[in-house]
Amino acid sequence: MRMLWKNIKGLVGAYDTPPLYLNGREMRSLPVLEQAWLAIEDGVIVDFGSMDVFPGIVDWSGLDVLDCEGKYVLPAWCDSHTHLVFAARRSGEFLSRLEGKSYQEIAADGGGILNSARALQSMSEADLLADARIRMMQAMRTGTGSFEIKSGYGLTLEAELKMLRVIRALKQESSISIKSTFLACHAVPDGDWTAESWTAHMVEEALPRVAEEGLADYVDAFCEKGYFGLAETQSLLDAASSLGIKSKVHVNQFNVFGGVKLCVNSNAVSVDHLEELNPEDISALQQAAESGHPTFATALPGCSYFLGIPYTPVHDLMVAGVPVALATDFNPGSAPSSNMSRVVQLAILKMKMHPLEAIAAATINGAAAMECSDRSGVIARGRAANVILTRPLNGLEDLAYDFGDEPVEKVFIDGIAL
Ligand code: NIG
Ligand code: FE
């Protein structure tokens, strides 16, 4: 199948030789080729260029020509932080919040992550997979073309493995890039467990099995007061690293106590949340960025929006040269939306990111924050045609200016419209 898209108002993130990522100061220079064309063959991007030097069509046989007048073409969104395998919605907790309880109070009363774990433990692997598949397809229809997916709602060894097997099944049945994260330390389960004993259990019993069965690309911990401290986070990251597994870590959602530095020193691929940041955290991330081996700073504005907590100070990070990524954090408690366009819109509106910075964070840097830059995040020759076609826009600022409208008109995965 051959397609020629012509008169594209702006072809965004298209490179002859794509970089792996853009550091904080480079993000605004994400390329936009104005008045462009794009050629796709058998699901692969074969060429692109400016309409000024359009070579013309030689072979019309089986060619679909699409006029993209007024529309932008973007790489499919890269969602580098999701919890899309879960058993049940938590809209009842949301109602409790509206009635005055805080997210932390709900968790302390046995709701929150423990609530999700109880539901997940009693749900079959097949049912979890069926639901996750539907959620993933729904996210793809809004433009997402690669995902990171976490465990962490199991809170027993068996249920964590069950979640990881569901993620593995999603990987196996899909052509897009999916990364799996073993969120070993998400919350301390009910019973006699402490943060320390649960971490030891995960490190000694779960991690070797996860590694042996190749069930995870990364490990993760919720490094936060009332959840897991520096000692537990360090011991998980060290154990994983000795098995060749890198980390992506939930840190600084509510409190700052040295977690960012710990993760940077342990060569974490990303630190995620960062609603709270102090100058030492930023300088640790800056040093890593300057060394050429950055730890990505992943902001999750959907979580800030939904919980009413601060937004990650992305400008401080970008000025320091830190590469920033944007992700949904899609989960039933703190961020029940999988829509990356909404995340990009919030990043522009609430974190004052320039549209090109927000798009870079949601594409090329998102891909790098889950180490799939070779397949996702840019438009380049030889890559799968996983792209977004927008509705007609006056400029990319309309992604946020028209805040009530869906900017994505069509999504193509392997050149096929979803
Ligand atoms: O990233 N912060 C920790 N974990 C998830 C959500 C947990 C939940 O409420 O289910 C997050 O926000
Ligand atoms: Fe999360």
Short mmCIF file of C-alpha atoms and ligand atoms in Angstrom, two decimals:
data_model
loop_
_atom_site.label_atom_id
_atom_site.label_comp_id
_atom_site.label_asym_id
_atom_site.label_seq_id
_atom_site.Cartn_x
_atom_site.Cartn_y
_atom_site.Cartn_z
CA MET A 1 0.00 0.00 0.00
CA ARG A 2 1.35 3.42 -0.97
CA MET A 3 0.28 6.82 0.34
CA LEU A 4 1.31 10.32 -0.52
CA TRP A 5 0.33 13.07 1.88
CA LYS A 6 0.72 16.50 0.33
CA ASN A 7 0.27 20.15 1.33
CA ILE A 8 0.94 19.34 4.99
CA LYS A 9 0.88 22.65 6.85
CA GLY A 10 3.71 21.53 9.14
CA LEU A 11 5.58 18.21 9.35
CA VAL A 12 6.74 18.16 12.98
CA GLY A 13 9.76 16.29 14.35
CA ALA A 14 10.97 15.07 10.95
CA TYR A 15 14.69 14.39 10.71
CA ASP A 16 17.18 13.07 8.15
CA THR A 17 19.30 11.86 11.06
CA PRO A 18 17.30 12.01 14.30
CA PRO A 19 19.03 12.82 17.58
CA LEU A 20 18.29 10.54 20.53
CA TYR A 21 16.66 13.35 22.52
CA LEU A 22 16.61 17.13 22.93
CA ASN A 23 18.01 18.69 26.07
CA GLY A 24 15.98 21.35 27.86
CA ARG A 25 17.42 24.25 25.91
CA GLU A 26 17.06 22.50 22.54
CA MET A 27 13.43 21.43 22.91
CA ARG A 28 12.05 24.63 21.41
CA SER A 29 14.07 23.90 18.26
CA LEU A 30 12.07 20.80 17.38
CA PRO A 31 11.97 21.03 13.57
CA VAL A 32 8.77 21.89 11.69
CA LEU A 33 8.94 21.53 7.93
CA GLU A 34 6.31 23.88 6.53
CA GLN A 35 4.29 23.01 3.39
CA ALA A 36 5.56 19.45 3.28
CA TRP A 37 4.84 16.08 1.74
CA LEU A 38 5.22 12.62 3.23
CA ALA A 39 5.38 9.26 1.42
CA ILE A 40 4.42 6.01 3.14
CA GLU A 41 4.85 2.53 1.68
CA ASP A 42 3.71 -0.70 3.32
CA GLY A 43 3.39 1.03 6.66
CA VAL A 44 6.84 2.60 6.56
CA ILE A 45 7.84 6.25 6.05
CA VAL A 46 9.90 6.20 2.88
CA ASP A 47 10.42 9.89 2.20
CA PHE A 48 9.38 13.43 3.01
CA GLY A 49 10.27 16.91 1.90
CA SER A 50 9.10 20.42 1.13
CA MET A 51 6.34 20.99 -1.46
CA ASP A 52 8.70 23.54 -3.07
CA VAL A 53 10.89 20.69 -4.23
CA PHE A 54 8.18 18.06 -4.63
CA PRO A 55 9.52 15.61 -7.22
CA GLY A 56 6.04 14.84 -8.63
CA ILE A 57 4.38 11.47 -8.95
CA VAL A 58 5.89 9.01 -11.40
CA ASP A 59 4.04 5.83 -10.50
CA TRP A 60 0.31 6.32 -9.78
CA SER A 61 -0.48 2.63 -9.45
CA GLY A 62 -2.17 1.84 -6.13
CA LEU A 63 -1.30 5.27 -4.78
CA ASP A 64 -3.60 6.99 -2.26
CA VAL A 65 -3.13 10.75 -2.34
CA LEU A 66 -4.24 12.68 0.73
CA ASP A 67 -4.49 16.46 0.71
CA CYS A 68 -3.49 17.70 4.18
CA GLU A 69 -4.18 21.40 3.59
CA GLY A 70 -4.09 23.29 6.90
CA LYS A 71 -3.23 20.17 8.92
CA TYR A 72 -0.11 19.21 10.85
CA VAL A 73 1.54 15.79 10.94
CA LEU A 74 3.28 14.74 14.16
CA PRO A 75 5.00 11.60 15.38
CA ALA A 76 2.56 9.54 17.46
CA TRP A 77 2.71 10.47 21.15
CA CYS A 78 5.11 8.50 23.36
CA ASP A 79 3.56 7.86 26.76
CA SER A 80 6.50 6.90 28.96
CA HIS A 81 4.61 6.49 32.26
CA THR A 82 1.32 4.60 32.58
CA HIS A 83 -0.42 2.21 34.96
CA LEU A 84 -2.91 1.07 32.33
CA VAL A 85 -3.26 -2.45 33.68
CA PHE A 86 -5.72 -2.12 36.54
CA ALA A 87 -8.85 -3.88 37.71
CA ALA A 88 -11.30 -1.15 38.58
CA ARG A 89 -12.04 2.53 38.42
CA ARG A 90 -11.88 4.53 41.66
CA SER A 91 -14.54 7.13 40.96
CA GLY A 92 -15.96 6.56 44.47
CA GLU A 93 -12.70 7.89 45.89
CA PHE A 94 -12.97 10.85 43.57
CA LEU A 95 -16.41 11.58 45.01
CA SER A 96 -14.90 11.35 48.54
CA ARG A 97 -12.34 13.94 47.51
CA LEU A 98 -15.13 16.20 46.27
CA GLU A 99 -16.74 15.74 49.68
CA GLY A 100 -13.60 16.99 51.40
CA LYS A 101 -11.18 14.09 51.93
CA SER A 102 -7.63 14.38 50.64
CA TYR A 103 -5.87 11.86 48.37
CA GLN A 104 -3.54 11.07 51.30
CA GLU A 105 -6.43 10.60 53.76
CA ILE A 106 -8.16 8.19 51.39
CA ALA A 107 -4.93 6.19 51.08
CA ALA A 108 -4.42 6.18 54.86
CA ASP A 109 -7.96 4.73 55.27
CA GLY A 110 -7.07 1.71 53.11
CA GLY A 111 -8.19 3.24 49.81
CA GLY A 112 -5.87 4.35 47.04
CA ILE A 113 -3.28 1.84 45.84
CA LEU A 114 -4.44 -0.77 48.40
CA ASN A 115 -7.97 -0.47 47.02
CA SER A 116 -6.66 -1.08 43.49
CA ALA A 117 -4.62 -4.05 44.74
CA ARG A 118 -7.59 -5.77 46.37
CA ALA A 119 -9.55 -5.55 43.12
CA LEU A 120 -6.62 -6.68 41.00
CA GLN A 121 -5.77 -9.70 43.13
CA SER A 122 -9.23 -11.16 42.58
CA MET A 123 -9.38 -10.51 38.83
CA SER A 124 -8.25 -13.13 36.33
CA GLU A 125 -5.27 -12.58 34.07
CA ALA A 126 -7.50 -12.98 31.01
CA ASP A 127 -9.95 -10.32 32.22
CA LEU A 128 -7.14 -7.92 33.12
CA LEU A 129 -5.67 -8.38 29.67
CA ALA A 130 -9.02 -7.84 27.94
CA ASP A 131 -9.59 -4.56 29.82
CA ALA A 132 -6.01 -3.35 29.34
CA ARG A 133 -6.24 -4.05 25.62
CA ILE A 134 -9.36 -1.89 25.33
CA ARG A 135 -7.70 0.93 27.32
CA MET A 136 -4.60 0.77 25.20
CA MET A 137 -6.60 0.92 21.98
CA GLN A 138 -8.54 3.89 23.32
CA ALA A 139 -5.25 5.68 24.10
CA MET A 140 -3.95 4.85 20.63
CA ARG A 141 -7.04 6.37 19.05
CA THR A 142 -6.13 9.63 20.77
CA GLY A 143 -2.67 9.51 19.22
CA THR A 144 -0.38 7.42 21.41
CA GLY A 145 1.99 5.11 19.53
CA SER A 146 4.26 3.80 22.29
CA PHE A 147 3.78 3.06 25.97
CA GLU A 148 5.52 2.25 29.19
CA ILE A 149 3.27 0.20 31.47
CA LYS A 150 3.85 -0.54 35.15
CA SER A 151 2.89 -3.27 37.56
CA GLY A 152 2.44 -2.17 41.18
CA TYR A 153 -1.24 -2.84 41.81
CA GLY A 154 -0.55 -6.50 42.65
CA LEU A 155 1.01 -6.16 46.09
CA THR A 156 1.52 -9.91 46.32
CA LEU A 157 4.26 -11.76 44.51
CA GLU A 158 1.73 -13.68 42.40
CA ALA A 159 -0.39 -10.65 41.53
CA GLU A 160 2.67 -8.61 40.54
CA LEU A 161 3.76 -11.43 38.22
CA LYS A 162 0.21 -11.60 36.84
CA MET A 163 0.34 -7.89 35.96
CA LEU A 164 3.74 -8.28 34.31
CA ARG A 165 2.44 -11.20 32.24
CA VAL A 166 -0.47 -9.06 31.08
CA ILE A 167 2.01 -6.39 29.94
CA ARG A 168 4.06 -9.07 28.19
CA ALA A 169 0.95 -10.25 26.34
CA LEU A 170 0.22 -6.68 25.22
CA LYS A 171 3.79 -6.45 23.93
CA GLN A 172 3.49 -9.72 22.06
CA GLU A 173 0.26 -8.89 20.31
CA SER A 174 1.17 -5.35 19.29
CA SER A 175 3.54 -3.96 16.69
CA ILE A 176 4.17 -0.76 18.64
CA SER A 177 6.88 -0.28 21.22
CA ILE A 178 5.79 -1.19 24.76
CA LYS A 179 8.10 -1.16 27.79
CA SER A 180 7.34 -3.02 30.98
CA THR A 181 8.18 -1.74 34.45
CA PHE A 182 8.14 -3.80 37.61
CA LEU A 183 6.82 -1.31 40.16
CA ALA A 184 8.02 -3.49 43.03
CA CYS A 185 7.61 -0.88 45.76
CA HIS A 186 4.34 0.96 45.18
CA ALA A 187 2.67 0.74 48.59
CA VAL A 188 3.20 -1.36 51.72
CA PRO A 189 0.54 -4.09 51.65
CA ASP A 190 -1.84 -4.73 54.56
CA GLY A 191 -0.70 -7.18 57.23
CA ASP A 192 2.62 -7.32 59.03
CA TRP A 193 4.63 -5.79 56.22
CA THR A 194 6.85 -2.77 56.66
CA ALA A 195 8.42 -0.78 53.83
CA GLU A 196 11.69 -2.50 54.67
CA SER A 197 10.36 -6.08 54.83
CA TRP A 198 8.27 -5.66 51.67
CA THR A 199 11.26 -4.28 49.77
CA ALA A 200 13.40 -7.19 50.97
CA HIS A 201 10.66 -9.62 49.86
CA MET A 202 10.48 -8.03 46.41
CA VAL A 203 14.26 -7.94 46.07
CA GLU A 204 14.83 -11.50 47.25
CA GLU A 205 11.79 -13.36 45.95
CA ALA A 206 10.24 -11.38 43.11
CA LEU A 207 13.08 -9.67 41.31
CA PRO A 208 15.07 -12.84 40.47
CA ARG A 209 11.92 -14.38 38.91
CA VAL A 210 11.08 -11.22 37.03
CA ALA A 211 14.63 -11.08 35.68
CA GLU A 212 14.78 -14.77 34.83
CA GLU A 213 11.51 -14.65 32.90
CA GLY A 214 12.47 -11.37 31.23
CA LEU A 215 9.25 -9.80 32.49
CA ALA A 216 10.52 -6.25 33.03
CA ASP A 217 12.57 -3.65 31.24
CA TYR A 218 12.74 -1.44 34.36
CA VAL A 219 12.05 -1.36 38.08
CA ASP A 220 10.26 1.44 39.89
CA ALA A 221 9.54 2.52 43.47
CA PHE A 222 7.21 5.14 44.93
CA CYS A 223 9.92 7.04 46.81
CA GLU A 224 7.72 9.14 49.08
CA LYS A 225 6.94 9.77 52.74
CA GLY A 226 4.58 7.07 54.01
CA TYR A 227 5.57 4.75 51.14
CA PHE A 228 9.23 3.90 50.50
CA GLY A 229 12.27 5.81 51.75
CA LEU A 230 15.78 6.29 50.44
CA ALA A 231 17.14 3.05 51.92
CA GLU A 232 14.43 0.89 50.32
CA THR A 233 14.63 2.68 46.98
CA GLN A 234 18.40 2.31 46.92
CA SER A 235 18.27 -1.37 47.76
CA LEU A 236 15.74 -2.06 44.97
CA LEU A 237 17.73 -0.08 42.41
CA ASP A 238 21.00 -1.79 43.42
CA ALA A 239 19.49 -5.27 43.25
CA ALA A 240 17.92 -4.53 39.86
CA SER A 241 21.12 -3.06 38.51
CA SER A 242 23.08 -6.17 39.54
CA LEU A 243 20.62 -8.12 37.34
CA GLY A 244 21.05 -5.66 34.47
CA ILE A 245 17.69 -3.93 34.95
CA LYS A 246 17.55 -0.13 34.90
CA SER A 247 15.07 2.07 36.73
CA LYS A 248 12.38 4.70 36.25
CA VAL A 249 11.27 6.08 39.60
CA HIS A 250 8.24 7.84 41.14
CA VAL A 251 9.83 10.58 43.20
CA ASN A 252 9.10 14.05 44.65
CA GLN A 253 5.34 13.86 44.18
CA PHE A 254 4.63 15.39 47.58
CA ASN A 255 7.95 15.68 49.45
CA VAL A 256 11.61 16.41 48.74
CA PHE A 257 14.10 14.31 50.69
CA GLY A 258 16.98 13.37 48.43
CA GLY A 259 15.29 10.84 46.15
CA VAL A 260 16.18 12.62 42.92
CA LYS A 261 19.90 12.64 43.73
CA LEU A 262 19.76 8.98 44.71
CA CYS A 263 18.13 8.08 41.40
CA VAL A 264 20.53 10.19 39.35
CA ASN A 265 23.51 8.61 41.14
CA SER A 266 22.03 5.19 40.36
CA ASN A 267 21.75 6.13 36.66
CA ALA A 268 17.97 5.97 36.58
CA VAL A 269 16.59 6.40 33.08
CA SER A 270 13.97 8.82 34.39
CA VAL A 271 12.61 10.42 37.53
CA ASP A 272 8.89 10.94 37.32
CA HIS A 273 6.41 13.36 39.00
CA LEU A 274 8.77 16.03 40.44
CA GLU A 275 5.89 18.27 41.48
CA GLU A 276 8.24 19.33 44.29
CA LEU A 277 11.86 20.11 43.42
CA ASN A 278 14.65 21.91 45.23
CA PRO A 279 17.85 23.45 43.75
CA GLU A 280 19.94 20.39 44.69
CA ASP A 281 17.60 18.12 42.75
CA ILE A 282 17.87 20.36 39.71
CA SER A 283 21.63 20.53 39.94
CA ALA A 284 21.88 16.71 40.19
CA LEU A 285 19.77 16.43 37.02
CA GLN A 286 21.78 19.20 35.36
CA GLN A 287 25.07 17.42 36.04
CA ALA A 288 23.74 14.19 34.59
CA ALA A 289 22.51 16.06 31.50
CA GLU A 290 25.86 17.75 31.05
CA SER A 291 27.67 14.41 31.31
CA GLY A 292 25.73 13.21 28.24
CA HIS A 293 23.98 10.46 30.25
CA PRO A 294 20.85 12.25 31.35
CA THR A 295 18.23 11.07 33.76
CA PHE A 296 15.03 12.28 32.07
CA ALA A 297 12.71 14.49 34.11
CA THR A 298 9.17 13.28 33.43
CA ALA A 299 6.35 15.65 34.28
CA LEU A 300 2.82 14.30 34.72
CA PRO A 301 0.53 17.33 34.47
CA GLY A 302 -2.61 15.18 34.30
CA CYS A 303 -1.88 14.10 37.89
CA SER A 304 -1.28 17.70 39.04
CA TYR A 305 -4.53 18.75 37.36
CA PHE A 306 -6.62 15.92 38.74
CA LEU A 307 -5.27 16.04 42.31
CA GLY A 308 -4.90 19.83 42.42
CA ILE A 309 -1.23 19.63 43.40
CA PRO A 310 1.61 21.80 42.02
CA TYR A 311 2.84 21.39 38.45
CA THR A 312 6.43 20.29 37.87
CA PRO A 313 8.63 23.40 37.46
CA VAL A 314 9.68 22.45 33.97
CA HIS A 315 11.16 25.85 33.11
CA ASP A 316 13.77 25.53 35.86
CA LEU A 317 14.64 22.12 34.46
CA MET A 318 14.76 23.23 30.82
CA VAL A 319 16.90 26.29 31.59
CA ALA A 320 19.33 23.93 33.32
CA GLY A 321 19.49 21.86 30.13
CA VAL A 322 17.65 18.87 31.59
CA PRO A 323 15.68 16.90 28.99
CA VAL A 324 12.02 16.92 30.00
CA ALA A 325 9.43 14.30 29.01
CA LEU A 326 5.65 14.43 29.39
CA ALA A 327 3.47 11.42 30.16
CA THR A 328 -0.08 10.70 31.31
CA ASP A 329 0.51 8.64 34.49
CA PHE A 330 -2.78 7.02 33.39
CA ASN A 331 -4.16 5.27 36.50
CA PRO A 332 -7.49 5.03 38.33
CA GLY A 333 -6.43 7.09 41.37
CA SER A 334 -4.38 10.15 40.51
CA ALA A 335 -4.72 10.51 36.72
CA PRO A 336 -7.65 8.72 35.07
CA SER A 337 -6.94 9.92 31.52
CA SER A 338 -4.82 8.27 28.86
CA ASN A 339 -5.11 11.18 26.44
CA MET A 340 -1.64 12.59 25.64
CA SER A 341 -3.11 15.51 23.67
CA ARG A 342 -4.74 16.60 26.93
CA VAL A 343 -1.35 16.31 28.66
CA VAL A 344 0.31 18.44 25.98
CA GLN A 345 -2.48 20.98 26.33
CA LEU A 346 -2.04 21.14 30.13
CA ALA A 347 1.73 21.47 29.71
CA ILE A 348 1.20 24.51 27.49
CA LEU A 349 -1.60 26.07 29.52
CA LYS A 350 -0.53 25.29 33.07
CA MET A 351 3.25 24.86 32.86
CA LYS A 352 3.66 27.52 30.16
CA MET A 353 5.66 25.24 27.89
CA HIS A 354 6.08 26.50 24.34
CA PRO A 355 4.06 24.25 21.99
CA LEU A 356 7.27 22.91 20.44
CA GLU A 357 8.73 22.16 23.89
CA ALA A 358 5.56 20.33 24.88
CA ILE A 359 5.50 18.33 21.65
CA ALA A 360 9.22 17.47 21.99
CA ALA A 361 8.57 16.31 25.56
CA ALA A 362 5.65 14.14 24.42
CA THR A 363 7.42 12.60 21.42
CA ILE A 364 11.21 12.46 21.00
CA ASN A 365 11.98 12.86 24.72
CA GLY A 366 9.19 10.53 25.77
CA ALA A 367 10.66 7.87 23.52
CA ALA A 368 14.12 8.42 25.00
CA ALA A 369 12.68 8.25 28.53
CA MET A 370 11.66 4.66 27.73
CA GLU A 371 14.65 3.89 25.52
CA CYS A 372 12.77 3.32 22.30
CA SER A 373 14.25 6.22 20.31
CA ASP A 374 15.23 3.80 17.57
CA ARG A 375 11.54 3.16 16.83
CA SER A 376 9.45 6.01 18.19
CA GLY A 377 9.27 9.74 18.76
CA VAL A 378 10.31 11.17 15.38
CA ILE A 379 9.39 11.11 11.71
CA ALA A 380 12.28 9.60 9.76
CA ARG A 381 12.82 7.50 6.67
CA GLY A 382 12.66 3.77 7.34
CA ARG A 383 10.55 4.18 10.49
CA ALA A 384 7.08 2.73 11.00
CA ALA A 385 4.45 5.26 9.93
CA ASN A 386 3.07 5.86 13.44
CA VAL A 387 1.83 9.38 13.03
CA ILE A 388 -0.88 11.85 13.99
CA LEU A 389 -2.79 13.94 11.47
CA THR A 390 -4.30 16.98 13.19
CA ARG A 391 -7.48 18.76 12.25
CA PRO A 392 -6.84 22.09 10.49
CA LEU A 393 -4.94 24.41 12.87
CA ASN A 394 -3.79 28.00 12.46
CA GLY A 395 -0.63 27.16 14.37
CA LEU A 396 0.59 24.62 16.92
CA GLU A 397 -0.49 26.96 19.73
CA ASP A 398 -4.04 25.96 18.79
CA LEU A 399 -3.34 22.63 20.53
CA ALA A 400 -3.97 24.60 23.73
CA TYR A 401 -5.78 27.71 22.51
CA ASP A 402 -8.75 25.63 21.37
CA PHE A 403 -8.78 23.99 24.77
CA GLY A 404 -12.18 22.43 24.30
CA ASP A 405 -11.37 20.71 21.04
CA GLU A 406 -9.67 17.44 20.17
CA PRO A 407 -6.68 18.33 17.95
CA VAL A 408 -6.14 14.81 16.59
CA GLU A 409 -8.17 14.07 13.48
CA LYS A 410 -6.68 10.68 12.57
CA VAL A 411 -4.04 8.36 13.96
CA PHE A 412 -2.02 6.00 11.78
CA ILE A 413 -0.15 2.99 13.14
CA ASP A 414 2.02 1.20 10.59
CA GLY A 415 0.39 3.46 8.01
CA ILE A 416 -3.11 2.23 8.79
CA ALA A 417 -5.76 4.59 10.15
CA LEU A 418 -7.16 3.41 13.50
O1 NIG B 1 1.91 7.81 39.83
N1 NIG B 1 2.21 7.95 42.96
C1 NIG B 1 2.10 6.75 42.88
N2 NIG B 1 1.41 6.02 42.04
C2 NIG B 1 0.51 6.45 41.04
C3 NIG B 1 -0.92 6.46 41.40
C4 NIG B 1 -1.33 5.65 42.50
C5 NIG B 1 -2.81 5.51 42.68
O2 NIG B 1 -3.44 6.39 43.28
O3 NIG B 1 -3.32 4.50 42.22
C6 NIG B 1 0.91 7.79 40.51
O4 NIG B 1 0.29 8.83 40.79
FE FE B 2 2.63 6.83 38.28
#
